[in-house]
Short mmCIF file of C-alpha atoms in Angstrom, two decimals:
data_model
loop_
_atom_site.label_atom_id
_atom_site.label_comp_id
_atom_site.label_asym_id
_atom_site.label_seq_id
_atom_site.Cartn_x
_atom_site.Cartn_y
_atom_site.Cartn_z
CA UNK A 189 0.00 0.00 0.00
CA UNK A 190 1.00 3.56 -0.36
CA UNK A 191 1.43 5.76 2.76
CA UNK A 192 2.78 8.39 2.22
CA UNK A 193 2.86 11.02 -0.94
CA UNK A 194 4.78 14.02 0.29
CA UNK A 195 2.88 16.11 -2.71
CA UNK A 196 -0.39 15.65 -0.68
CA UNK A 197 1.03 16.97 2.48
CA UNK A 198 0.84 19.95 4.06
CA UNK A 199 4.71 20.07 4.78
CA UNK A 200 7.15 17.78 3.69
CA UNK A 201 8.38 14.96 6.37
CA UNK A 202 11.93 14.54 7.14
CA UNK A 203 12.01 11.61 9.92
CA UNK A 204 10.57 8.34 9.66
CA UNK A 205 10.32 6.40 13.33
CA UNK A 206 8.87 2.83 13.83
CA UNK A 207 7.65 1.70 17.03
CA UNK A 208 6.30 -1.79 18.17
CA UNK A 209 3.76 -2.05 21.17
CA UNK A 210 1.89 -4.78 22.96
CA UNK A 211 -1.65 -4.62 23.05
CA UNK A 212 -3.05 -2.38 26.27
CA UNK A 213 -0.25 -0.01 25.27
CA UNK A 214 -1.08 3.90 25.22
CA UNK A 215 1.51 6.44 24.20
CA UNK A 216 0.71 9.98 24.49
CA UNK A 217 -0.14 12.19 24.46
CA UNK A 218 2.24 14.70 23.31
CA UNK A 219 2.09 17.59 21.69
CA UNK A 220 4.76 19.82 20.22
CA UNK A 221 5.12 23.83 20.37
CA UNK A 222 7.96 24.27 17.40
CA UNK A 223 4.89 22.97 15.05
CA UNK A 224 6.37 19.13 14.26
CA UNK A 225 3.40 17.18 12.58
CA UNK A 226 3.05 13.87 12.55
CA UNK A 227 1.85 11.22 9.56
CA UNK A 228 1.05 7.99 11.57
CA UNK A 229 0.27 4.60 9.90
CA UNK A 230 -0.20 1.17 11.75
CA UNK A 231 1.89 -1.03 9.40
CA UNK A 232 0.57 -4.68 11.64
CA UNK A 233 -2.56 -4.95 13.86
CA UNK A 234 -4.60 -2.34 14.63
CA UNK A 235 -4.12 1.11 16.48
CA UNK A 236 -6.75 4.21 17.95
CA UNK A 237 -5.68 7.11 17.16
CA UNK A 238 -6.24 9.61 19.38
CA UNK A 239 -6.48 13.65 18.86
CA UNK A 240 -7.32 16.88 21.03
CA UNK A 241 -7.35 19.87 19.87
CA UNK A 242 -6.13 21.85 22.66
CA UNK A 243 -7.54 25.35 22.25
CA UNK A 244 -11.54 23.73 21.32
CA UNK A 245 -11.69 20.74 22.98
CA UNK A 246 -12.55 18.78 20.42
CA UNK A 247 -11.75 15.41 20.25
CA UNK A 248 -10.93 12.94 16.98
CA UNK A 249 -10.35 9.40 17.25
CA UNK A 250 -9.94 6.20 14.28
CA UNK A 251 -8.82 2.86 14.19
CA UNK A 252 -6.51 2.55 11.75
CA UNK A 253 -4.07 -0.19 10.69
CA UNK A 254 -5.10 -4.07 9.45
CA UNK A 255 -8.94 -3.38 8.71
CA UNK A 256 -8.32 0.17 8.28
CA UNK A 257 -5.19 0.70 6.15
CA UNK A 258 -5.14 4.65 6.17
CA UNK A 259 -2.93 7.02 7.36
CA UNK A 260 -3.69 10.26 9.94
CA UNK A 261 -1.96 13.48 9.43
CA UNK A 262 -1.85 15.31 12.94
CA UNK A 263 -0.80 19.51 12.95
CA UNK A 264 1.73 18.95 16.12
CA UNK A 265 -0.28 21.99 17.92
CA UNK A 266 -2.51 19.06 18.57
CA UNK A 267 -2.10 16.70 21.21
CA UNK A 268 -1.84 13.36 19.87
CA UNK A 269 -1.10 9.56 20.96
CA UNK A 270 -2.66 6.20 19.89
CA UNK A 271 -3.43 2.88 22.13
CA UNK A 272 -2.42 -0.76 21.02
CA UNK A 273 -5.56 -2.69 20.35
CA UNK A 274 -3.91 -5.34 19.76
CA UNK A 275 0.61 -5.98 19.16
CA UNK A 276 1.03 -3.46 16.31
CA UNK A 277 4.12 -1.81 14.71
CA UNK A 278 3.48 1.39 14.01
CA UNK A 279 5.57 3.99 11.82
CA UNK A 280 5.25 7.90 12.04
CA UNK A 281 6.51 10.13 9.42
CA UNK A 282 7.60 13.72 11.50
CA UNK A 283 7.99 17.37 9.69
CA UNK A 284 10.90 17.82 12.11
CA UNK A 285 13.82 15.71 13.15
CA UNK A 286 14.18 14.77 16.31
CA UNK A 287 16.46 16.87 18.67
CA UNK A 288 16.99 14.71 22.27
CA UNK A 289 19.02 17.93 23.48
CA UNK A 290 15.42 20.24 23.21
CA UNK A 291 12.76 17.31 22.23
CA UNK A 292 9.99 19.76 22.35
CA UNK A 293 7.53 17.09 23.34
CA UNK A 294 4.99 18.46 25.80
CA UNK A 295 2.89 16.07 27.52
CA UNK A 296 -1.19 15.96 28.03
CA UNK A 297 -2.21 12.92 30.98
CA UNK A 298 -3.73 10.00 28.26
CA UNK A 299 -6.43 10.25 31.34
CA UNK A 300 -7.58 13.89 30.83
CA UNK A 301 -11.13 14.08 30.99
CA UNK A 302 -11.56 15.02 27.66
CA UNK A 303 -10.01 12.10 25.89
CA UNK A 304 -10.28 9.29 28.71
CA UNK A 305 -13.38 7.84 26.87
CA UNK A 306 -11.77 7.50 24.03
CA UNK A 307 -9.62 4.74 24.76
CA UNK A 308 -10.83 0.80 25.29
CA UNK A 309 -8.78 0.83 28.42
CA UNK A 310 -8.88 2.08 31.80
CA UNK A 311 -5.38 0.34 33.10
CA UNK A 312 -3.14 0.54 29.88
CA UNK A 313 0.74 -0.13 29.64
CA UNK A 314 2.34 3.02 30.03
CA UNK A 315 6.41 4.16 29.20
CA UNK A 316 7.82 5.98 32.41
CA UNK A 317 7.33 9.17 30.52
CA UNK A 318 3.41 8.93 30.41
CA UNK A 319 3.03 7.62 33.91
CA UNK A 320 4.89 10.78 35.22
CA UNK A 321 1.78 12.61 32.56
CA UNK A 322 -0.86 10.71 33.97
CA UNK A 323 -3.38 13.12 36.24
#
């Protein structure tokens, strides 16, 4: 499948990362200041995508990946992060490489009030990073 065609993008990318997760797994959510956008794509199983715009309020979430083979473009203002439904890899295309000197990664709790029903979990799997986030 195609995913990505840097003519239909907004700006072009210039970092590819891969990730692998076990199901239960949320990461996020992050958001990022200097304006980095993200392209995500669940290359195996499935992930939920999950978006809040922080200024409305308002909320996006998809399931994208083995039944859903489409990609999400996310504006970095947003806060963004995706749960394992089930053990996924999971690639994101970034408009900004990665700097771990000033990572500009600014973290939103995955358990804010405006997201937490989002996700299919209530006790996910959580890196260091986003249990220090959580409310």
């Amino acid at each position: 499948m195609e995913i990505r065609r840097e003519s239909a993008l907004p700006k072009p990318t210039v970092q590819t990362n891969v990730s692998f997760s076990r199901a239960g797994t949320i990461r996020g959510l992050h958001f990022h200041e200097r304006g980095q956008d993200d392209l995500f794509v669940c290359l195996h199983g499935t992930a939920r995508v999950v978006v809040l715009d922080r200024v409305s309020g308002e909320v996006f979430s998809e399931d994208i990946g083995d039944d859903n083979p489409v990609a999400i473009y996310v504006p970095g203002r947003h806060a963004h992060g995706f749960e394992a439904l089930t053990d996924l890899i999971f690639c994101y295309h970034v408009t900004e490489e990665y700097d771990p000197a000033d990572p500009d990664e600014h973290a939103v709790p995955w358990d804010d009030p405006r997201v937490t029903h989002l996700w299919s979990t209530t006790s996910p799997i959580l890196s260091e990073r986003d249990q220090a986030a959580s409310s």
